[in-house]
Short mmCIF file of C-alpha atoms in Angstrom, two decimals:
data_model
loop_
_atom_site.label_atom_id
_atom_site.label_comp_id
_atom_site.label_asym_id
_atom_site.label_seq_id
_atom_site.Cartn_x
_atom_site.Cartn_y
_atom_site.Cartn_z
CA UNK A 1 0.06 -0.14 0.53
CA UNK A 2 2.99 2.43 1.02
CA UNK A 3 4.35 1.43 -2.34
CA UNK A 4 1.28 2.39 -4.28
CA UNK A 5 1.06 5.55 -2.53
CA UNK A 6 5.19 6.73 -2.56
CA UNK A 7 4.75 5.83 -6.82
CA UNK A 8 1.88 8.12 -7.12
CA UNK A 9 3.73 10.83 -5.18
CA UNK A 10 6.38 10.84 -8.04
CA UNK A 11 4.33 9.98 -10.72
CA UNK A 12 2.54 13.80 -9.82
CA UNK A 13 5.91 15.19 -9.06
CA UNK A 14 7.09 14.11 -12.35
CA UNK A 15 3.76 15.57 -14.29
CA UNK A 16 3.98 18.86 -12.51
CA UNK A 17 7.66 19.30 -13.88
CA UNK A 18 6.74 18.02 -17.22
CA UNK A 19 4.20 20.69 -17.49
CA UNK A 20 6.78 23.74 -16.09
CA UNK A 21 9.34 22.71 -17.97
CA UNK A 22 8.46 24.75 -20.59
CA UNK A 23 7.81 27.77 -18.59
CA UNK A 24 11.11 27.50 -16.67
CA UNK A 25 13.39 29.22 -19.37
CA UNK A 26 11.18 32.49 -19.80
CA UNK A 27 10.80 32.60 -15.96
CA UNK A 28 14.68 32.85 -15.62
CA UNK A 29 14.91 35.15 -18.67
CA UNK A 30 12.68 37.27 -16.82
CA UNK A 31 14.81 37.42 -13.68
CA UNK A 32 17.89 38.52 -15.82
CA UNK A 33 16.18 41.64 -17.74
CA UNK A 34 15.90 45.01 -16.58
CA UNK A 35 12.66 46.59 -15.02
CA UNK A 36 11.53 49.50 -16.94
CA UNK A 37 8.58 50.38 -14.65
CA UNK A 38 5.54 49.03 -12.85
CA UNK A 39 2.02 49.14 -13.36
CA UNK A 40 -1.39 48.32 -11.89
CA UNK A 41 -2.80 44.79 -13.05
CA UNK A 42 -6.16 46.53 -13.72
CA UNK A 43 -4.60 49.73 -15.07
CA UNK A 44 -1.94 49.51 -17.23
CA UNK A 45 -1.90 53.86 -17.47
CA UNK A 46 -1.00 53.31 -13.88
CA UNK A 47 2.88 53.71 -13.67
CA UNK A 48 5.53 53.97 -11.15
CA UNK A 49 9.35 53.37 -10.92
CA UNK A 50 9.21 51.35 -7.89
CA UNK A 51 7.32 48.24 -6.49
CA UNK A 52 4.17 49.11 -4.64
CA UNK A 53 0.54 48.90 -4.38
CA UNK A 54 -2.09 50.01 -7.14
CA UNK A 55 -5.28 52.35 -6.00
CA UNK A 56 -6.91 49.15 -5.63
CA UNK A 57 -4.31 47.69 -3.13
CA UNK A 58 -3.06 45.07 -5.74
CA UNK A 59 0.78 44.66 -6.06
CA UNK A 60 1.91 46.38 -8.87
CA UNK A 61 3.50 44.23 -11.94
CA UNK A 62 7.11 44.81 -13.05
CA UNK A 63 7.21 45.73 -17.25
CA UNK A 64 10.52 44.62 -18.74
CA UNK A 65 12.81 46.10 -21.05
CA UNK A 66 12.48 43.51 -23.48
CA UNK A 67 8.69 43.20 -23.06
CA UNK A 68 7.93 46.73 -24.67
CA UNK A 69 9.58 45.84 -27.99
CA UNK A 70 6.50 44.10 -29.42
CA UNK A 71 3.04 44.79 -29.56
CA UNK A 72 2.17 41.28 -29.44
CA UNK A 73 2.17 38.32 -27.00
CA UNK A 74 5.33 36.02 -26.91
CA UNK A 75 4.92 32.26 -26.24
CA UNK A 76 7.81 29.72 -26.13
CA UNK A 77 7.93 27.67 -28.99
CA UNK A 78 7.65 24.50 -26.76
CA UNK A 79 4.48 25.76 -25.49
CA UNK A 80 3.04 26.28 -29.22
CA UNK A 81 4.17 22.84 -30.31
CA UNK A 82 2.04 21.75 -27.13
CA UNK A 83 -1.07 23.52 -27.90
CA UNK A 84 -0.92 22.63 -31.60
CA UNK A 85 -0.62 25.87 -33.15
CA UNK A 86 0.08 25.47 -36.38
CA UNK A 87 1.34 28.61 -38.61
CA UNK A 88 1.52 28.87 -42.81
CA UNK A 89 2.19 31.41 -45.06
CA UNK A 90 -0.41 33.94 -45.90
CA UNK A 91 -1.65 33.26 -49.72
CA UNK A 92 -4.21 34.65 -52.17
CA UNK A 93 -6.71 31.93 -53.23
CA UNK A 94 -10.47 31.39 -54.15
CA UNK A 95 -12.72 32.43 -51.31
CA UNK A 96 -15.67 29.87 -51.74
CA UNK A 97 -19.37 31.47 -51.14
CA UNK A 98 -21.05 28.53 -51.33
CA UNK A 99 -22.25 27.46 -47.54
CA UNK A 100 -24.09 24.63 -46.69
CA UNK A 101 -26.94 24.95 -43.95
CA UNK A 102 -30.23 24.03 -42.92
CA UNK A 103 -33.09 26.27 -43.86
CA UNK A 104 -37.11 25.84 -43.20
CA UNK A 105 -40.02 27.01 -45.36
CA UNK A 106 -42.94 28.23 -43.58
CA UNK A 107 -45.88 30.45 -44.07
CA UNK A 108 -45.67 34.63 -44.21
CA UNK A 109 -47.44 34.69 -40.96
CA UNK A 110 -48.55 38.50 -42.57
CA UNK A 111 -50.55 36.86 -45.36
CA UNK A 112 -52.22 34.29 -43.08
CA UNK A 113 -55.97 34.46 -41.64
CA UNK A 114 -57.59 32.66 -38.73
CA UNK A 115 -61.21 32.32 -38.77
CA UNK A 116 -63.04 31.29 -35.35
CA UNK A 117 -66.60 30.63 -35.18
CA UNK A 118 -68.38 32.03 -32.27
CA UNK A 119 -71.43 29.42 -32.18
CA UNK A 120 -72.14 25.85 -32.66
CA UNK A 121 -72.89 24.47 -36.39
CA UNK A 122 -71.29 23.22 -39.63
CA UNK A 123 -69.98 23.80 -42.55
CA UNK A 124 -72.28 23.47 -45.37
CA UNK A 125 -69.83 24.43 -48.34
CA UNK A 126 -65.82 24.38 -48.08
CA UNK A 127 -64.33 26.42 -51.18
CA UNK A 128 -60.81 24.65 -50.14
CA UNK A 129 -59.84 21.22 -50.73
CA UNK A 130 -56.68 21.19 -48.36
CA UNK A 131 -54.57 22.94 -45.60
CA UNK A 132 -52.61 25.36 -47.66
CA UNK A 133 -54.89 26.37 -50.25
CA UNK A 134 -54.57 29.89 -51.87
CA UNK A 135 -57.51 32.18 -51.69
CA UNK A 136 -58.33 35.51 -53.67
CA UNK A 137 -59.37 38.71 -52.13
CA UNK A 138 -63.08 38.37 -51.96
CA UNK A 139 -63.46 34.83 -53.05
CA UNK A 140 -66.05 32.71 -50.67
CA UNK A 141 -64.70 30.29 -47.91
CA UNK A 142 -67.07 28.65 -46.68
CA UNK A 143 -70.96 28.54 -45.66
CA UNK A 144 -71.99 27.99 -42.08
CA UNK A 145 -75.38 26.57 -40.92
CA UNK A 146 -76.25 27.19 -37.36
CA UNK A 147 -79.60 26.96 -35.45
CA UNK A 148 -78.31 29.59 -32.76
CA UNK A 149 -77.67 32.03 -36.06
CA UNK A 150 -81.08 31.34 -37.41
CA UNK A 151 -82.85 31.63 -34.15
CA UNK A 152 -81.02 35.01 -33.71
CA UNK A 153 -81.87 36.22 -37.08
CA UNK A 154 -85.43 35.62 -36.07
CA UNK A 155 -85.23 37.43 -32.88
CA UNK A 156 -83.59 40.50 -34.89
CA UNK A 157 -86.92 40.35 -37.54
CA UNK A 158 -89.50 40.00 -34.64
CA UNK A 159 -87.81 43.05 -32.49
CA UNK A 160 -87.95 45.53 -36.02
CA UNK A 161 -91.69 44.49 -36.34
CA UNK A 162 -92.04 45.65 -32.64
CA UNK A 163 -90.26 48.71 -33.06
CA UNK A 164 -88.70 48.99 -29.50
CA UNK A 165 -85.40 50.68 -30.53
CA UNK A 166 -83.56 49.35 -26.97
CA UNK A 167 -84.32 45.72 -28.04
CA UNK A 168 -83.52 46.31 -31.24
CA UNK A 169 -79.90 47.84 -30.52
CA UNK A 170 -79.65 44.97 -28.12
CA UNK A 171 -80.52 42.55 -31.26
CA UNK A 172 -78.17 43.92 -33.54
CA UNK A 173 -75.20 43.88 -30.60
CA UNK A 174 -75.98 40.15 -30.03
CA UNK A 175 -75.41 39.40 -33.92
CA UNK A 176 -72.30 40.97 -34.20
CA UNK A 177 -70.93 38.99 -31.33
CA UNK A 178 -71.87 35.95 -32.89
CA UNK A 179 -69.70 37.06 -35.88
CA UNK A 180 -72.24 38.17 -38.39
CA UNK A 181 -70.83 40.76 -40.70
CA UNK A 182 -72.11 44.18 -40.42
CA UNK A 183 -73.44 44.08 -44.08
CA UNK A 184 -75.18 40.95 -43.75
CA UNK A 185 -76.69 42.57 -40.47
CA UNK A 186 -77.68 45.78 -42.60
CA UNK A 187 -79.13 43.86 -45.22
CA UNK A 188 -81.04 41.44 -42.65
CA UNK A 189 -82.59 44.99 -41.68
CA UNK A 190 -84.09 46.06 -45.14
CA UNK A 191 -85.14 42.60 -46.16
CA UNK A 192 -86.36 40.89 -43.01
CA UNK A 193 -85.40 37.48 -44.90
CA UNK A 194 -83.54 34.98 -42.57
CA UNK A 195 -80.43 33.58 -43.92
CA UNK A 196 -80.44 29.93 -43.47
CA UNK A 197 -76.38 29.87 -44.13
CA UNK A 198 -73.60 32.91 -43.16
CA UNK A 199 -71.05 33.43 -45.85
#
């Protein structure tokens, strides 16, 4: 059991050395370089000539002479190799414009109309044969028969003969609430003929 524990410790130590090995030359090189100035970790514009604390209470970071030579980040070749970074020379070539992707075809929601019946009944005639058929503006879509709509129309005709304005107004409102178009209500008031189907 002790042999197994010692072996694990040695393997862990060897693993740590292998990971830190590429970084050791950079750490040693940083120790040899001359410190130009010190900056705050959260604000690189805060510079000092000697070590100390930033306004946020953090230790200042040294900037070395060779660190200001370029604008980029330098990484050791060993780390680049371990990361699997590959570089190549830039060249002119054709940029392909075709992109394979997935698309969905759907209805234009602004062109779709929903029709909801406000009464019980059944459809006597339907102009379309399947879902998604196109309709033209003004084309008859369906004819609806509803016993309730027939009864409400008959009540409206009876109220018209009575001449009671309050009942006429209430009866018109009931017809409109059941979804009968205003032009059909006006036609019913003029002709006083009950329509068996609503178009």
